Amino acid sequence: MPLRFRLIVLVGAALLAGLVLGCAATLINASRSVQNEMRSALLVAEQTVDDVVSQIGGSRNPQRDLADLVASFKGNRHLRVSVIDNGAAEQVNPVNDHRPFGGVPRWFIRLIGVAPETHRIPVMLSGQPLGTVVIETEPRNEILEVWNELSAGLVVLVIFAAATIPLIYLSIGRALRPLDRLAAAMEQFGEGDFAIRVGDRLAPELIRLRDSFNRMAARLDAADADNRRLHEQLLTLQEEERGDIARDLHDEVGPFLFAMNVDIANAARLLKEGRAAELPSHIQSAAEAARHLQRLVRGMLGRLRPIGLAEFGLGEAVGRLVEFWRRRYPKVEYRVRIAPGCENLGEPTDTVVYRIVQECLSNALRHGKPSFIAISVDRDADGDAIVDVADDGPGLRDEPALGYGLIGMRERVTAMGGRLIFANRAAGGLSVRAWLPSPAATVAEQARAEAVR
Ligand SMILES: Nc1ncnc2c1ncn2[C@@H]1O[C@H](COP(=O)(O)OP(=O)(O)OP(=O)(O)O)[C@@H](O)[C@H]1O
Ligand SMILES: [Mg+2]
């Protein structure tokens, strides 16, 4: 059942319960007060009749006194008084008279439960019975009053409920409308529209919900944009890499294969012509071309995959990287420290460490003229790997144009659940430091994430 109807049913039930309890309390009170009213009216009447009857002996006209007595009760709302001769009608009124009266239903008279009473007071004159004074109580007037009050109260309550329930219904609808808009926004969000935001003015209780939703949407929006940018970068990088390889194949491999072909053809021709003495120079140049091709293919493979990382471990792979640059920049001092136990951090940590060192080395040498580059791989007390690469070049300019290098490093590290900071050193140069969660911690983290899912 919709919330709106549930609330209305609740309000209706509360009103009905109040009504039933109110009616019950009114009925109990009404019954008591009718009874008291009748009793006191009867007592007063008996007193009055007793007074008249006691003085009737000294009266000159007792019949008239009795007639005056009856007349004095005329118009009384609660009593009927009459005088009957002895031996006349036994009963003046039935004891339980539930005849309909003034629009009061019988069941209501029965509920009030106050029956009329009849009292008889005999009148004696000089030892002879003169007649009997009959006093009857008449509760129906009082019951009619109660009934009128109760029905007026009920009418007011019904009018109140009839006016209140639609009002409550409308205001609940109004109060719930922002939730509808939030739900619609969430649906749109679920369909991938991360740009959606809820900007309505809401009740204070819903403001937190709206703000949390907007924050979550903004974060996902940003993450989505990052993802798309990364994907585009990846495609661009792949394209560039392929372009490089195609160029190398075209410019380097093609001519050398052609040259080897020519050398071998020449050697074959010379052999056929019996000029064996000229063979060695052709065979040597073919061998040189083959060696060159070997180096080239090895270099290309190195670009595609860190050579020796899996086979020889991190220390050896970093050593090879350093050697690669030492041949080109021999004057730079390369300080490498791989702490014991960090030779093999396992995949993918090894690759990330290798890529960080590779990019930092290339950045340090491309963007500055450092006198040293210090590389350190260690573990902290929690077992997390810490990679540190520092140089004493010019350091980052105030607003460096970020390329793929620094961003890519950060993204690799973040994807592993690690952290990366780069900052200029006080002594000059740049320091890049990354914390990578230990493989054990990463496995536990993944297991936790799986469990949550
Ligand atoms: N060790 C460093 N010393 C001085 N400046 C640096 C160093 N490393 C990075 N920078 C500066 O930060 C910028 C961003 O570096 P990043 O590696 O992201 O891009 P890049 O090297 O220019 O290009 P690429 O995308 O090819 O890596 C560089 O252009 C350079 O100005
Ligand atoms: Mg770079």
XYZ file of C-alpha atoms and ligand atoms in Angstrom:
485
model
C 0.000 0.000 0.000
C 1.459 3.436 -0.868
C 2.874 5.389 2.073
C 0.328 8.151 1.552
C -2.641 5.781 2.005
C -0.970 4.073 4.920
C -0.629 7.410 6.715
C -4.250 8.326 5.966
C -5.474 4.944 7.233
C -3.410 5.543 10.381
C -4.924 8.990 10.936
C -8.434 7.610 10.225
C -7.885 4.751 12.697
C -6.670 7.186 15.365
C -9.744 9.392 14.825
C -12.067 6.376 14.991
C -10.407 5.066 18.157
C -10.757 8.538 19.720
C -14.400 8.605 18.695
C -15.182 5.183 20.162
C -13.380 5.967 23.433
C -15.041 9.408 23.639
C -18.519 7.886 23.072
C -17.921 5.183 25.687
C -16.786 7.749 28.268
C -19.740 10.060 27.434
C -22.210 7.169 27.766
C -20.847 6.084 31.144
C -20.970 9.669 32.451
C -24.393 10.299 30.956
C -25.848 7.165 32.532
C -24.502 8.193 35.953
C -25.735 11.772 35.716
C -29.239 10.735 34.523
C -29.458 8.333 37.442
C -28.345 11.013 39.949
C -30.707 13.554 38.480
C -33.647 11.154 38.791
C -32.728 10.165 42.326
C -32.461 13.722 43.628
C -35.677 14.780 41.855
C -37.433 11.805 43.494
C -36.055 12.684 46.952
C -37.160 16.295 46.701
C -40.635 15.235 45.478
C -41.027 12.696 48.308
C -40.103 15.361 50.836
C -42.633 17.789 49.397
C -45.403 15.137 49.322
C -44.557 14.027 52.878
C -44.843 17.631 54.115
C -48.281 18.127 52.524
C -49.556 14.714 53.665
C -48.427 15.318 57.257
C -50.349 18.585 57.410
C -53.469 17.309 55.708
C -55.102 16.291 59.037
C -55.525 19.958 59.995
C -56.774 21.031 56.602
C -60.260 22.245 55.984
C -60.246 21.004 52.430
C -57.858 18.079 52.070
C -58.990 17.229 48.526
C -58.055 20.690 47.368
C -54.662 20.467 49.089
C -53.980 17.233 47.245
C -55.071 18.798 43.952
C -52.758 21.783 44.635
C -49.937 19.370 45.406
C -50.379 17.592 42.054
C -50.653 20.945 40.263
C -47.359 22.138 41.795
C -45.531 19.354 39.890
C -47.070 20.261 36.576
C -44.366 21.016 33.982
C -41.674 19.152 35.942
C -39.262 17.634 33.415
C -38.277 14.732 35.615
C -41.418 13.720 37.505
C -45.095 13.022 37.078
C -47.256 13.185 40.212
C -50.850 12.042 40.432
C -53.382 11.046 43.067
C -55.367 7.875 42.708
C -58.241 6.577 44.777
C -57.579 3.461 46.701
C -58.321 0.444 44.613
C -57.801 2.295 41.333
C -55.270 1.356 38.697
C -52.444 -0.615 40.239
C -49.736 0.663 37.981
C -49.439 4.099 36.565
C -46.551 3.415 34.182
C -44.693 0.335 32.994
C -41.347 0.048 34.759
C -39.311 -0.292 31.601
C -40.718 2.001 29.035
C -38.585 1.921 25.891
C -40.999 3.508 23.515
C -39.351 5.730 20.906
C -39.305 9.244 22.206
C -38.292 12.520 20.613
C -36.105 10.742 18.032
C -33.985 8.898 20.612
C -33.403 5.346 19.377
C -34.401 2.486 21.694
C -30.907 1.040 21.743
C -29.613 4.350 23.136
C -32.233 4.374 25.926
C -31.225 0.775 26.660
C -27.548 1.778 26.715
C -28.139 4.553 29.199
C -29.958 1.950 31.298
C -31.968 4.218 33.616
C -35.562 2.938 33.976
C -38.503 5.046 35.259
C -39.433 4.427 38.898
C -42.773 4.709 40.657
C -43.286 5.578 44.321
C -46.639 5.460 46.097
C -47.383 7.436 49.239
C -50.736 6.625 50.919
C -52.690 9.567 52.348
C -54.702 8.920 55.571
C -57.266 11.264 57.148
C -58.541 10.486 60.683
C -57.479 6.833 60.251
C -59.332 6.572 56.919
C -57.432 6.257 53.574
C -58.025 9.353 51.469
C -56.064 8.176 48.383
C -52.535 7.497 47.192
C -50.011 9.998 45.807
C -48.095 8.386 42.905
C -44.681 9.823 41.972
C -43.146 8.597 38.716
C -39.681 9.469 37.503
C -39.361 10.458 33.845
C -35.704 9.931 32.655
C -36.472 10.304 28.959
C -36.185 14.082 28.936
C -32.683 13.802 30.384
C -31.777 11.006 27.947
C -33.007 13.140 25.072
C -30.677 15.921 26.220
C -27.723 13.522 26.329
C -28.637 12.136 22.920
C -28.855 15.633 21.421
C -25.470 16.618 22.880
C -23.858 13.411 21.708
C -25.239 13.619 18.183
C -24.196 17.299 17.918
C -20.669 16.296 19.034
C -20.634 13.479 16.497
C -21.708 15.777 13.682
C -18.905 18.220 14.595
C -16.383 15.370 14.667
C -17.505 14.050 11.280
C -17.236 17.545 9.773
C -13.781 17.893 11.342
C -12.646 14.515 9.959
C -14.145 15.257 6.550
C -12.185 18.512 6.407
C -8.961 17.202 8.007
C -8.413 13.939 6.146
C -8.321 15.492 2.636
C -6.062 18.243 4.009
C -3.686 15.672 5.503
C -3.858 13.665 2.270
C -2.909 16.715 0.215
C -0.120 17.856 2.524
C 1.393 14.338 2.687
C 1.331 14.330 -1.106
C 3.105 17.671 -1.154
C 5.660 16.520 1.414
C 6.370 13.336 -0.550
C 6.719 15.031 -3.945
C 10.452 15.760 -3.481
C 10.960 12.043 -2.805
C 9.344 11.313 -6.162
C 11.783 13.708 -7.808
C 14.696 12.107 -5.946
C 13.529 8.664 -7.055
C 13.247 9.898 -10.667
C 16.758 11.360 -10.443
C 18.087 8.060 -9.091
C 16.426 6.168 -11.922
C 18.018 8.499 -14.458
C 21.298 8.110 -12.589
C 20.946 4.321 -12.725
C 20.539 4.579 -16.483
C 23.962 6.220 -16.698
C 23.125 9.926 -16.641
C 25.779 10.908 -14.093
C 25.305 14.622 -14.810
C 21.916 14.635 -13.080
C 21.634 16.680 -9.872
C 18.711 17.400 -7.530
C 18.394 21.130 -6.915
C 14.971 21.412 -5.274
C 14.355 23.255 -2.063
C 13.547 20.461 0.350
C 12.414 19.889 3.905
C 15.387 19.876 6.313
C 15.015 16.090 6.796
C 15.593 15.531 3.074
C 18.415 18.022 2.568
C 21.049 15.507 3.714
C 19.679 12.907 1.335
C 19.740 15.404 -1.552
C 23.275 16.550 -0.749
C 24.581 12.994 -0.381
C 22.981 12.082 -3.694
C 24.489 15.109 -5.417
C 27.926 14.364 -3.944
C 27.741 10.736 -5.019
C 26.618 11.776 -8.506
C 29.451 14.322 -8.766
C 32.032 11.709 -7.724
C 30.749 9.132 -10.168
C 30.584 11.789 -12.847
C 34.229 12.650 -12.226
C 35.239 8.968 -12.088
C 33.373 8.369 -15.329
C 35.123 11.308 -16.979
C 38.489 9.981 -15.708
C 37.678 6.580 -17.082
C 36.824 7.952 -20.476
C 39.964 10.092 -20.527
C 42.075 7.100 -19.489
C 40.507 4.987 -22.178
C 41.232 7.649 -24.782
C 44.814 7.960 -23.522
C 45.200 4.239 -23.647
C 43.970 4.160 -27.223
C 46.282 7.048 -28.139
C 49.214 5.355 -26.453
C 48.441 2.098 -28.196
C 48.209 3.915 -31.505
C 51.521 5.683 -30.855
C 53.156 2.417 -29.823
C 51.858 0.693 -32.942
C 52.990 3.622 -35.073
C 56.493 3.366 -33.557
C 56.672 -0.346 -34.155
C 55.388 0.040 -37.724
C 58.004 2.737 -38.358
C 60.770 0.600 -36.872
C 59.668 -2.375 -38.937
C 59.538 -0.257 -42.052
C 62.677 1.833 -41.541
C 64.937 -0.650 -39.823
C 63.828 -4.217 -40.319
C 62.875 -3.850 -44.014
C 66.205 -2.428 -45.286
C 68.297 -4.815 -43.203
C 66.365 -7.830 -44.411
C 66.800 -6.535 -47.926
C 70.546 -5.997 -47.279
C 70.886 -9.529 -45.871
C 69.099 -10.872 -48.922
C 71.523 -8.999 -51.199
C 74.561 -10.226 -49.189
C 73.405 -13.841 -49.362
C 72.605 -13.555 -53.105
C 76.060 -12.036 -53.746
C 77.728 -14.788 -51.700
C 75.851 -17.426 -53.718
C 76.831 -15.782 -56.997
C 80.528 -15.486 -55.960
C 80.513 -19.148 -54.894
C 79.052 -20.112 -58.279
C 81.689 -18.061 -60.074
C 84.446 -19.688 -57.969
C 85.457 -16.416 -56.313
C 85.433 -17.823 -52.782
C 88.113 -15.392 -51.623
C 85.612 -12.525 -51.822
C 82.996 -14.379 -49.750
C 83.992 -13.373 -46.142
C 83.182 -9.660 -46.517
C 79.634 -10.446 -47.776
C 79.068 -13.080 -45.084
C 80.320 -10.650 -42.443
C 77.996 -7.866 -43.531
C 75.079 -10.354 -43.577
C 76.011 -11.375 -40.014
C 76.189 -7.712 -38.979
C 72.740 -7.086 -40.418
C 71.427 -10.131 -38.535
C 72.967 -8.871 -35.264
C 71.487 -5.435 -35.851
C 68.087 -6.970 -36.442
C 68.456 -9.025 -33.268
C 69.151 -5.879 -31.243
C 66.273 -4.088 -32.878
C 63.754 -6.847 -32.198
C 64.986 -7.077 -28.620
C 64.519 -3.321 -28.169
C 61.032 -3.486 -29.608
C 60.137 -6.349 -27.282
C 61.539 -4.339 -24.390
C 59.147 -1.549 -25.176
C 56.244 -3.962 -25.271
C 57.126 -5.770 -22.045
C 59.718 -5.129 -19.338
C 62.478 -7.493 -20.318
C 63.669 -9.885 -17.665
C 61.140 -8.781 -15.048
C 59.462 -12.127 -14.796
C 62.627 -14.106 -15.494
C 65.198 -12.326 -13.315
C 63.200 -10.281 -10.803
C 62.841 -6.592 -10.100
C 66.466 -5.902 -9.108
C 67.837 -7.248 -12.383
C 65.172 -5.485 -14.487
C 65.843 -2.132 -12.797
C 69.580 -2.743 -13.239
C 69.069 -3.218 -16.977
C 67.038 -0.029 -17.182
C 69.777 1.904 -15.440
C 72.380 0.376 -17.766
C 70.312 1.466 -20.753
C 70.470 5.085 -19.603
C 74.057 4.915 -18.277
C 75.239 4.110 -21.831
C 73.552 7.333 -23.029
C 74.198 9.558 -19.978
C 77.402 8.185 -18.473
C 78.144 11.277 -16.385
C 75.024 10.923 -14.229
C 75.473 9.053 -10.956
C 72.876 6.299 -10.615
C 72.218 5.174 -7.006
C 70.109 2.046 -6.852
C 68.987 0.420 -3.615
C 66.615 -2.515 -3.691
C 66.083 -3.592 -0.073
C 66.414 -7.298 0.754
C 63.075 -9.029 0.278
C 61.993 -6.531 -2.406
C 63.557 -8.431 -5.304
C 60.297 -10.072 -6.082
C 57.138 -8.321 -4.886
C 54.911 -10.396 -7.154
C 52.652 -9.334 -9.973
C 51.315 -6.686 -10.506
C 53.414 -4.802 -7.919
C 56.685 -5.613 -9.747
C 55.385 -4.174 -13.007
C 54.072 -1.001 -11.354
C 57.400 -0.446 -9.545
C 59.271 -1.049 -12.801
C 57.060 1.403 -14.730
C 57.469 4.084 -12.050
C 61.272 3.761 -12.128
C 61.256 3.706 -15.946
C 59.162 6.892 -16.231
C 61.052 8.709 -13.457
C 64.421 7.915 -15.042
C 63.256 9.078 -18.423
C 61.633 12.239 -16.971
C 64.733 13.135 -14.926
C 66.986 12.856 -17.954
C 64.533 14.395 -20.441
C 63.481 17.420 -18.402
C 66.677 18.245 -16.520
C 70.376 17.668 -16.281
C 70.692 15.903 -12.948
C 74.041 14.949 -11.464
C 72.431 11.981 -9.729
C 69.296 9.899 -9.746
C 68.555 7.852 -6.625
C 66.233 4.863 -6.858
C 65.076 3.031 -3.764
C 62.595 0.169 -3.305
C 61.802 -0.802 0.276
C 58.997 -2.003 2.537
C 57.440 -0.185 5.498
C 56.366 -1.745 8.816
C 52.993 -2.822 7.320
C 54.754 -4.641 4.504
C 53.688 -2.061 1.893
C 56.232 -1.414 -0.850
C 57.687 2.099 -1.039
C 59.253 3.261 -4.283
C 61.283 6.441 -4.178
C 62.968 8.110 -7.134
C 64.740 11.439 -6.568
C 66.976 13.580 -8.762
C 68.757 16.896 -8.362
C 67.601 18.449 -11.613
C 65.515 21.642 -11.820
C 62.402 20.011 -10.326
C 58.818 20.762 -11.405
C 58.028 24.205 -12.721
C 55.205 26.089 -10.986
C 52.592 24.882 -13.389
C 54.025 21.982 -15.345
C 52.098 20.710 -18.356
C 51.237 17.204 -17.241
C 51.831 14.577 -19.882
C 50.910 10.925 -19.648
C 53.875 10.072 -17.447
C 52.941 11.502 -14.043
C 49.204 10.980 -14.541
C 49.732 7.414 -15.760
C 51.930 6.663 -12.748
C 49.293 7.978 -10.353
C 46.565 6.006 -12.085
C 48.548 2.774 -11.995
C 49.235 3.263 -8.289
C 45.657 4.289 -7.433
C 44.263 1.306 -9.325
C 46.277 -0.918 -6.950
C 44.892 0.888 -3.906
C 48.186 2.727 -3.329
C 49.179 6.379 -3.096
C 51.629 8.522 -5.080
C 53.063 11.943 -4.334
C 55.552 14.012 -6.299
C 57.117 17.179 -4.942
C 60.233 19.259 -5.395
C 63.009 18.498 -2.936
C 64.250 21.215 -0.597
C 67.746 20.736 -1.979
C 66.480 20.982 -5.577
C 65.204 18.359 -7.975
C 62.108 16.199 -7.937
C 61.102 13.415 -5.580
C 58.487 10.861 -6.607
C 57.270 8.480 -3.912
C 54.680 5.699 -4.157
C 53.191 3.414 -1.503
C 51.900 0.149 -2.891
C 49.843 -2.158 -0.661
C 51.535 -5.440 0.131
C 50.257 -8.324 -2.005
C 48.833 -10.008 1.134
C 46.903 -6.846 2.020
C 45.689 -6.539 -1.558
C 44.379 -10.104 -1.534
C 42.585 -9.478 1.787
C 41.135 -6.229 0.390
C 39.874 -8.040 -2.701
C 38.324 -10.775 -0.554
C 36.572 -8.100 1.509
C 35.275 -6.384 -1.622
C 34.036 -9.761 -2.951
C 32.259 -10.438 0.356
C 30.546 -7.018 0.257
C 29.403 -7.696 -3.281
N 62.276 14.826 -12.943
C 61.745 15.938 -13.453
N 62.434 17.104 -13.413
C 61.921 18.265 -13.909
N 60.687 18.338 -14.460
C 59.958 17.214 -14.527
C 60.444 15.963 -14.043
N 59.454 15.041 -14.226
C 58.456 15.675 -14.832
N 58.725 16.972 -15.017
C 57.845 18.010 -15.571
O 56.504 17.540 -15.482
C 55.900 17.498 -16.756
C 55.004 16.324 -16.830
O 55.724 15.115 -16.854
P 55.084 13.845 -17.525
O 55.952 12.699 -17.349
O 53.700 13.730 -17.020
O 54.973 14.279 -19.048
P 56.120 14.352 -20.122
O 57.341 13.679 -19.625
O 56.259 15.787 -20.533
O 55.489 13.570 -21.328
P 55.235 12.007 -21.422
O 53.738 11.901 -21.563
O 55.950 11.536 -22.607
O 55.709 11.372 -20.165
C 57.042 17.471 -17.717
O 56.681 18.072 -18.946
C 58.106 18.280 -17.023
O 57.918 19.654 -17.237
Mg 57.303 11.742 -18.867
